[in-house]
Short mmCIF file of C-alpha atoms in Angstrom, two decimals:
data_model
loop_
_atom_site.label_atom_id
_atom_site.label_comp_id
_atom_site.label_asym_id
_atom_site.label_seq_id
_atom_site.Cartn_x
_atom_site.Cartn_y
_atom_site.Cartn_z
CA UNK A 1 137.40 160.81 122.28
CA UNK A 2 134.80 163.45 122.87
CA UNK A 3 131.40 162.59 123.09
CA UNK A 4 130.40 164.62 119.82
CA UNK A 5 133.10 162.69 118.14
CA UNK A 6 131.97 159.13 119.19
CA UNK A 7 128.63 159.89 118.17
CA UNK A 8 129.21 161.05 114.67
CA UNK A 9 131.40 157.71 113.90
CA UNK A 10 128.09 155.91 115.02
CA UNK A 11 126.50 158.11 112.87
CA UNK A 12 128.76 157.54 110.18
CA UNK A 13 128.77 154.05 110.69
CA UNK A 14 124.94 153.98 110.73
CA UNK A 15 124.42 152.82 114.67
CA UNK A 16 122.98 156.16 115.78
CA UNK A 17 119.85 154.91 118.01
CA UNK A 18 116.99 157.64 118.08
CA UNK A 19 118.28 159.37 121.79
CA UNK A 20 121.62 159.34 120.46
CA UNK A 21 120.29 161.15 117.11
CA UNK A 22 118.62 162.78 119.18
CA UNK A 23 121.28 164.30 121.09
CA UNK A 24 123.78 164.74 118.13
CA UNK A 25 121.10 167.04 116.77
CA UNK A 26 120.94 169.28 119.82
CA UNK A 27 124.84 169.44 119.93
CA UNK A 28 124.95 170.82 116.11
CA UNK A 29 122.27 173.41 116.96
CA UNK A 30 124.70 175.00 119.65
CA UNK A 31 128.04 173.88 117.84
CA UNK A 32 128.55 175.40 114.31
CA UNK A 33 131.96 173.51 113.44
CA UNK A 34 129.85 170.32 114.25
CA UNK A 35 127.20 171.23 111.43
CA UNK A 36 129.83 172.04 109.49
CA UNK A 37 131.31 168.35 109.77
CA UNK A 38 128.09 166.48 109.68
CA UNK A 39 127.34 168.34 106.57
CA UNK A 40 130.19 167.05 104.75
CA UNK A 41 130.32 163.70 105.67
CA UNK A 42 126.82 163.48 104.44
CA UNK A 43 127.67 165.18 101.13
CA UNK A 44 130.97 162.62 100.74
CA UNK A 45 128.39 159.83 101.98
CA UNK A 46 126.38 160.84 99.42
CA UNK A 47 128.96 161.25 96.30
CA UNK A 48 130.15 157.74 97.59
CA UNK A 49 126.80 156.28 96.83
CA UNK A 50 126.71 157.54 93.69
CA UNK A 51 130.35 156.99 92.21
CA UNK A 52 129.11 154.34 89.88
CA UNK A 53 126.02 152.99 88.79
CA UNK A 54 124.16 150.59 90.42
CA UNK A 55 123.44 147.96 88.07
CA UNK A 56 125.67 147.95 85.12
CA UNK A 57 125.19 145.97 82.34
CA UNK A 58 127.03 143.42 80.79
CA UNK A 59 126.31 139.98 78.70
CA UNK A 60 125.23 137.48 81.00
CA UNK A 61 124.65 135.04 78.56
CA UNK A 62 127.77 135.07 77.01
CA UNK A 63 129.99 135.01 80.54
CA UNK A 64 127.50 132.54 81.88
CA UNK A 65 128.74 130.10 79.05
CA UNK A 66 132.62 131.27 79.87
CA UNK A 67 131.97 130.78 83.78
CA UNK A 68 130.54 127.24 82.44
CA UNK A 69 132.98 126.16 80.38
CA UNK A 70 135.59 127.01 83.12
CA UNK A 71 133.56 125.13 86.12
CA UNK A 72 132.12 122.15 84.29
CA UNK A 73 133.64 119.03 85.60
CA UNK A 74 134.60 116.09 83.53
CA UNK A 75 132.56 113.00 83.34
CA UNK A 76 133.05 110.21 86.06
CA UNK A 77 131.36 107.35 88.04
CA UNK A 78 132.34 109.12 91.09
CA UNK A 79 130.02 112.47 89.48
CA UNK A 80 127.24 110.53 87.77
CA UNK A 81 126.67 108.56 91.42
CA UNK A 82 126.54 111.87 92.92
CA UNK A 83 124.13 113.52 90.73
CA UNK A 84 122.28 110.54 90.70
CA UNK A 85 122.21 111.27 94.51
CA UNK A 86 120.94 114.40 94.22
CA UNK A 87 118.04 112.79 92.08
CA UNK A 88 116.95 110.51 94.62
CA UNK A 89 117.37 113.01 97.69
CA UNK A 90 116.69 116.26 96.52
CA UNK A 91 114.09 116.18 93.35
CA UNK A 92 111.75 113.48 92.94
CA UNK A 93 113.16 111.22 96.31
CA UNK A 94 108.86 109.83 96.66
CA UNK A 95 109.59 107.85 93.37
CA UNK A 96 112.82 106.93 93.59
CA UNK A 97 112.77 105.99 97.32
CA UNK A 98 109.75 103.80 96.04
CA UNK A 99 112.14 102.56 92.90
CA UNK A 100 114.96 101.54 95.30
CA UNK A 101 112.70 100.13 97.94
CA UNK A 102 111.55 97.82 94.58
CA UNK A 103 114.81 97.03 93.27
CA UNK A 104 115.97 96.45 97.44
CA UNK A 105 112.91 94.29 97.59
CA UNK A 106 113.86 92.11 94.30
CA UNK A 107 117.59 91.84 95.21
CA UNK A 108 116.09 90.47 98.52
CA UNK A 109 113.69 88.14 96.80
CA UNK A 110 116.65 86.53 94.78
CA UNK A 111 119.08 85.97 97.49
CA UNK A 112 116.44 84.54 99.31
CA UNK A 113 115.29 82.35 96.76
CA UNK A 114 118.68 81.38 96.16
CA UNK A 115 119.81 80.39 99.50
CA UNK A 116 116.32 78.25 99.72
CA UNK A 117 117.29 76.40 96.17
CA UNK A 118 120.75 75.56 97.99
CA UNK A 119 119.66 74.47 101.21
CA UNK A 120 116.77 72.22 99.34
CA UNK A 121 119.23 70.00 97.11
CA UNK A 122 121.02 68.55 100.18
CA UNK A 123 116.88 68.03 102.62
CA UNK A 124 116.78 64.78 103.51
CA UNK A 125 120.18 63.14 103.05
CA UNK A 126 123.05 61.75 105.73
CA UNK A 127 126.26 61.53 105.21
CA UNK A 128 127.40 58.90 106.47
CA UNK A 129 131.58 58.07 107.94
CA UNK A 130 132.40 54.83 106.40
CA UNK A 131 132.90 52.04 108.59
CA UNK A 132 136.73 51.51 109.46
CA UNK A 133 137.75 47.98 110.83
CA UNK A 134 140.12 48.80 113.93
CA UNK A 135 143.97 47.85 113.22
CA UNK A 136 145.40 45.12 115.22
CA UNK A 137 148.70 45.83 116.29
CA UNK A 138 151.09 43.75 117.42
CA UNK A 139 154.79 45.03 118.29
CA UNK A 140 157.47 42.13 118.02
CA UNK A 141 160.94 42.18 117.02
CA UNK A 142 162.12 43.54 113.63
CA UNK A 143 164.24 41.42 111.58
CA UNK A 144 166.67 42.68 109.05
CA UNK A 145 168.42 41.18 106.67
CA UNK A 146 172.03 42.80 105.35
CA UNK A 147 172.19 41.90 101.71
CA UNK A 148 171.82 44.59 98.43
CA UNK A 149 169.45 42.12 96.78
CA UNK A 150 167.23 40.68 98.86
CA UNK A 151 164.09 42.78 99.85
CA UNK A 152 163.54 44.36 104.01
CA UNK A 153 161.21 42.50 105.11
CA UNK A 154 160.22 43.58 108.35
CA UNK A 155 158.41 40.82 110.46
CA UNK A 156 156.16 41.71 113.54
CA UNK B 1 121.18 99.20 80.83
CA UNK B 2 121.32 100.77 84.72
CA UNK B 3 124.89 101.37 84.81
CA UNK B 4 124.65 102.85 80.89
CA UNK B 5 121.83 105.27 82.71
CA UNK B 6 124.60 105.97 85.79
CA UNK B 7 127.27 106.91 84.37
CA UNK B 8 125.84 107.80 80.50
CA UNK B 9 126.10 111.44 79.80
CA UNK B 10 122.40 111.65 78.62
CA UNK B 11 120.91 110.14 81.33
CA UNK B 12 122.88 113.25 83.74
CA UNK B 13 122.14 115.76 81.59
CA UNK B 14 118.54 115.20 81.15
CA UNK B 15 118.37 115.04 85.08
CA UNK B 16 119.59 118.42 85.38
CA UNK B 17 117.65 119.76 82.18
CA UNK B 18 114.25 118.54 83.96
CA UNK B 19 114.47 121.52 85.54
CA UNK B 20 112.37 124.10 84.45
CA UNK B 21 113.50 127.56 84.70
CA UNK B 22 111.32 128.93 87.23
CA UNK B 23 112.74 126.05 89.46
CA UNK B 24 116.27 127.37 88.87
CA UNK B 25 115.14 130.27 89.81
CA UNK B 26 113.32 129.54 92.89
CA UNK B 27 116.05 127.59 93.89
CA UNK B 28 118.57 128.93 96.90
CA UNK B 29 122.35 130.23 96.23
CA UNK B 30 124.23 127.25 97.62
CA UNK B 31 121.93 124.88 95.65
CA UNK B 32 122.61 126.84 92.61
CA UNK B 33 126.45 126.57 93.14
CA UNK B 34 126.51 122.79 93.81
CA UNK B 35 124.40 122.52 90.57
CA UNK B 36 126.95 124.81 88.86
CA UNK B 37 129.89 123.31 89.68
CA UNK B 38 128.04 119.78 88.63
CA UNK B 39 128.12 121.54 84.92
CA UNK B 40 124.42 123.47 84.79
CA UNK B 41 124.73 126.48 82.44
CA UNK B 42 121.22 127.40 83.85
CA UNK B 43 122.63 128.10 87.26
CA UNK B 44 125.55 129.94 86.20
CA UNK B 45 123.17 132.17 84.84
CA UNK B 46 120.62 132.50 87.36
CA UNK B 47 123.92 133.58 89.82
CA UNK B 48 125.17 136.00 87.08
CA UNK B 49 121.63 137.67 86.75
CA UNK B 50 121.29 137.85 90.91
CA UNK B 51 125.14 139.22 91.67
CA UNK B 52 126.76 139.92 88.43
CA UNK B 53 125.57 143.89 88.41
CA UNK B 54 126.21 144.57 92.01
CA UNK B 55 129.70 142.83 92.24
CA UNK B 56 130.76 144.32 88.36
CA UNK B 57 129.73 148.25 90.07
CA UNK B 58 131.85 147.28 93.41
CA UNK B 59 134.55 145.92 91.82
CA UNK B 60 134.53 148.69 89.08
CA UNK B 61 134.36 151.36 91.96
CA UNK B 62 137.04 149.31 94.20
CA UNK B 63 139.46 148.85 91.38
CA UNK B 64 138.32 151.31 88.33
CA UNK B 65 140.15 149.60 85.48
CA UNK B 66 137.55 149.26 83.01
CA UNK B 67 139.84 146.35 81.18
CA UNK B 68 140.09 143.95 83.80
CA UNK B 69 136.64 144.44 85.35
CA UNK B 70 135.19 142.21 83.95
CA UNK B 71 137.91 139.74 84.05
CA UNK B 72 137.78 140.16 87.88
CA UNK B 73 134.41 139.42 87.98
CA UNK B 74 134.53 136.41 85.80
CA UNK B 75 137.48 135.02 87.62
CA UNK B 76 135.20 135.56 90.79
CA UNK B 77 132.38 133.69 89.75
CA UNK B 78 134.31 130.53 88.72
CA UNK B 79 136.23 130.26 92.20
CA UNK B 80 133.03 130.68 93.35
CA UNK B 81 131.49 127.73 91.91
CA UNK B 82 135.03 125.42 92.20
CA UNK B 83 134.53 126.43 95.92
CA UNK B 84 131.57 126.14 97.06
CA UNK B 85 131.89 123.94 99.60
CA UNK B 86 133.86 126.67 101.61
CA UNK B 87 130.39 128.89 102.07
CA UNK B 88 129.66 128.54 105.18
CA UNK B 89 126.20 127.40 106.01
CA UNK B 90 125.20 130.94 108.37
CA UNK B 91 126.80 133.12 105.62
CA UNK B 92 125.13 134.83 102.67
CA UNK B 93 126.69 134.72 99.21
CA UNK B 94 127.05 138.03 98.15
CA UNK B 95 129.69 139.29 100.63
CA UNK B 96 131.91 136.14 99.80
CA UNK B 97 131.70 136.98 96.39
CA UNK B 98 133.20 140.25 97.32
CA UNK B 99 135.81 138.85 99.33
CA UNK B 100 136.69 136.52 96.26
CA UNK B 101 136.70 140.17 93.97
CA UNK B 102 138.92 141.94 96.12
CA UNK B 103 141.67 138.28 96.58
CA UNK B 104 141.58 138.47 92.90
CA UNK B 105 141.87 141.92 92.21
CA UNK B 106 145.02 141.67 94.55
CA UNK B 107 145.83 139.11 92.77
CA UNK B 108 145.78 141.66 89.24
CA UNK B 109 147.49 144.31 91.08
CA UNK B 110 150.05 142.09 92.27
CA UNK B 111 150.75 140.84 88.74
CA UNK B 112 150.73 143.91 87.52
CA UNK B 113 152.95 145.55 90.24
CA UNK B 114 150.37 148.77 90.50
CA UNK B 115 149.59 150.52 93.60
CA UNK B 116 147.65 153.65 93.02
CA UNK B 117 144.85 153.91 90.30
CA UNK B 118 145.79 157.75 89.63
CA UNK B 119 145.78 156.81 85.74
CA UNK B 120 143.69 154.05 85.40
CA UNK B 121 140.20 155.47 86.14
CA UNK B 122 138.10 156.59 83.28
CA UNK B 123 137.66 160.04 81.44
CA UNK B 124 134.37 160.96 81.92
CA UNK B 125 133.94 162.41 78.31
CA UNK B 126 130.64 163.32 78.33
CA UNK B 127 129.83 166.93 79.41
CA UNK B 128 127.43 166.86 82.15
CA UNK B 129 123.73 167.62 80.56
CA UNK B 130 121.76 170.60 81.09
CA UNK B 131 119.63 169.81 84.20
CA UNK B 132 119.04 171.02 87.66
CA UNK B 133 122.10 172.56 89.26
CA UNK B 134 121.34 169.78 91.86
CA UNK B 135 122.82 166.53 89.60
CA UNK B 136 125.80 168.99 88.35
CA UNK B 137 126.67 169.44 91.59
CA UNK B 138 126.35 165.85 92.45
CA UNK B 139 128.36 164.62 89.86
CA UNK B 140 130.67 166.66 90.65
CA UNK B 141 131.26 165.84 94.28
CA UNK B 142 131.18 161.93 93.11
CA UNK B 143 133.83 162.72 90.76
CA UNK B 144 136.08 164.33 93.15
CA UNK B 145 135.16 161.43 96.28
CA UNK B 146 136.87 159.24 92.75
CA UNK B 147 139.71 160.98 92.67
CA UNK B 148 140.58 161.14 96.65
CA UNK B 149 139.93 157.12 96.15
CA UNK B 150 142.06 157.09 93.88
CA UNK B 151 144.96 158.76 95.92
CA UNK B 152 144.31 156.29 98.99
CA UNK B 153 145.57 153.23 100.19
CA UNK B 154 143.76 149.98 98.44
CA UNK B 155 142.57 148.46 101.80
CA UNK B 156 140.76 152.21 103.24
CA UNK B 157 138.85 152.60 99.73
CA UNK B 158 137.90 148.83 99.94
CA UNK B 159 136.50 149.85 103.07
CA UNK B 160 134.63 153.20 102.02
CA UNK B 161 133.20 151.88 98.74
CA UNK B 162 131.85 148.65 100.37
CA UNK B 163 130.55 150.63 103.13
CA UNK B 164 129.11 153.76 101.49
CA UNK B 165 128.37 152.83 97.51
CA UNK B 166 127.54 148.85 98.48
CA UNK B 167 125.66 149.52 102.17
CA UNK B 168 127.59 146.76 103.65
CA UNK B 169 127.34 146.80 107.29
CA UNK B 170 130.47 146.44 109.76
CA UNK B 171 129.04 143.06 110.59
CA UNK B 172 128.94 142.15 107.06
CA UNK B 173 132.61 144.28 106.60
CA UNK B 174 133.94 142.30 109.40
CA UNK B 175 132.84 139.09 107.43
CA UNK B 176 134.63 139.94 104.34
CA UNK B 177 138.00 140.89 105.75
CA UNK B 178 137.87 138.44 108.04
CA UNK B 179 138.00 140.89 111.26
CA UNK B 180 136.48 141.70 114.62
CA UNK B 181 133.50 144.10 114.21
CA UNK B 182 135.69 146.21 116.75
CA UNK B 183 138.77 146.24 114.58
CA UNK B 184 136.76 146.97 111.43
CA UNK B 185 135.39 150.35 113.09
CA UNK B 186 138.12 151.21 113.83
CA UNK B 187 139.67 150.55 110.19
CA UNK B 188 136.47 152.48 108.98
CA UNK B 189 137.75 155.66 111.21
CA UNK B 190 140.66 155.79 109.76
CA UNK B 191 139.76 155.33 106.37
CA UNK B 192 137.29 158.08 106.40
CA UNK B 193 140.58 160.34 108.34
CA UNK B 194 142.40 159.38 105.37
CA UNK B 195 139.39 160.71 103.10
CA UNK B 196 139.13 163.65 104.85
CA UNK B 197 142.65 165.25 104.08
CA UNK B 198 141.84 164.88 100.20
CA UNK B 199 138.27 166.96 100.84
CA UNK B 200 139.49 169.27 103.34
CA UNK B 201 137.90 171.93 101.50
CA UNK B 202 134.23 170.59 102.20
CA UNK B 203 135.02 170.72 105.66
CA UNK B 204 136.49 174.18 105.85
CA UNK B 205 134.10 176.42 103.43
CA UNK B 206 131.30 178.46 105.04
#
């Protein structure tokens, strides 16, 4: 690509530095076809700025409501907690870090009380195995009698 | 009583009504979409009144049907919010939005199975004023850039509009199309080739 070419993309593309602007304007001075170029890019540059205006207007309020009633999500615990979230880290998170630390600090409190009220019912008691006598055993011969009515006995 | 506050609808929607609206306003882009998408009208509105008129005149100059402008732009904005999570934490809003515009308004042309836009942009009806020859002149020539749009391929006017009419840069072009700053020069070349053959005539008269 010639070097006149090159430069007029950069141009065009708005990455001329100052030598290279420079030096494109010395090559249009000598180069009429050049000036002839530049010129019209920069009048369709120009008519491509201008091909509609800038800030139309429109109803904001009325599509912000639309754009809302399309995005807004429907209620849930999974939301609510998340919102809440944003409460606590985003907004206001002195006080509430200071409301959770207090409610932390309660929930501690309890559980703490409560473990001391079960360890305290049981202070000063113990429980004792009762006393078993040891079995005698004594292996002798076992003794059976063969009749329907009469009980096993079984003598040691 | 604290789960009632949790989960009850008042006690959400008076956290997001403590906002006043200078804080809406003062607040950033991505914290205005998470706070959309969480159902705050406030923040719909405050992103409608920052990006609305610049992406309704790119998409209007991109697309040129006046009926589904708006549409376009609408549809934009609530993808937007629905996914927000996708904005990257480097990148700016505004050219996402436009690369949301331009899937959607593929997404209209597709539906509609049109391809050029040789009958679909506006009559200017109104006679140009009496005034300096200057803004006759300029009219004119933005007229006639609108009808070699017209005539060219979707993608190369994409390209021209967002460069020349929005002042996107090809870092910023790169990021909408998803390309290499090197390939998006050289899709900006060719664009403006493709521009040239429909105003040959500027580049030929003495």
């Amino acid at each position: 690509m010639k070097r006149t070419e090159s430069l007029m993309n950069k141009d065009l593309d708005g990455e001329l530095s100052h030598s290279e602007s420079v030096e494109l304007d010395r090559s249009e001075r000598t180069d009429p076809d050049l000036r002839r170029t530049r010129d019209a890019w920069q009048r369709a540059t120009r008519a491509l700025a201008t091909i509609e205006p800038q800030a139309p207007r429109f109803p904001v309020d009325a599509w912000a409501h639309q754009i809302h009633v399309a995005t807004r999500p429907s209620w849930s615990f999974a939301v609510a907690l998340r919102r809440f979230a944003d409460h606590v880290w985003r907004q206001r998170w002195p006080l509430s870090a200071a409301g959770l630390t207090a409610v932390a600090a309660v929930g501690l409190f309890y559980w703490a009380e409560q473990n001391e009220a079960s360890s305290s019912s049981t202070a000063g008691l113990r429980v004792q195995a009762p006393k078993v006598a040891p079995v005698e055993v004594r292996v002798g011969s076992i003794e059976t009698i063969d009749t329907d009515d009469a009980p096993v006995s079984i003598r040691f | 009583m604290a789960q009632a506050w949790l989960t009850g609808r008042w006690g959400i929607e008076a956290l997001t009504r403590s906002r006043t609206q200078a804080d809406v306003q003062a607040m950033g882009d991505r914290g205005l979409l998470q706070r959309a998408a969480w159902g705050d009208e406030a923040s719909c509105k405050e992103l409608l009144a920052r990006y609305g008129a610049r992406l309704l005149s790119v998409v209007r100059a991109t697309h040129g049907d006046l009926a589904l402008d708006d549409d376009i732009v609408q549809e934009t904005f609530i993808r937007a919010i629905r996914q927000g999570a996708q904005l990257k934490k480097e990148a700016s809003l505004f050219p996402w939005l436009v690369r949301i515009a331009l899937r959607v308004a593929i997404d209209h042309r597709r539906s509609r199975r049109r391809e050029t836009l040789t009958d679909v942009w506006p009559e200017n009806t109104e006679a140009p004023g009496p005034g300096p020859d200057e803004h006759v002149a300029a009219s004119q020539d933005a007229a006639r850039v609108k009808q070699a749009l017209a005539q060219m391929k979707p993608y190369h006017r994409e390209l021209l509009v967002l460069r020349y009419f929005t002042s996107f840069s090809a870092a910023e072009l790169a990021e909408v199309f998803h390309k290499s700053d090197v390939a998006i020069r050289k899709d900006l070349q060719r664009a403006r080739e493709a521009m040239r053959k429909h105003l040959e005539p500027w580049f030929t008269e003495e």
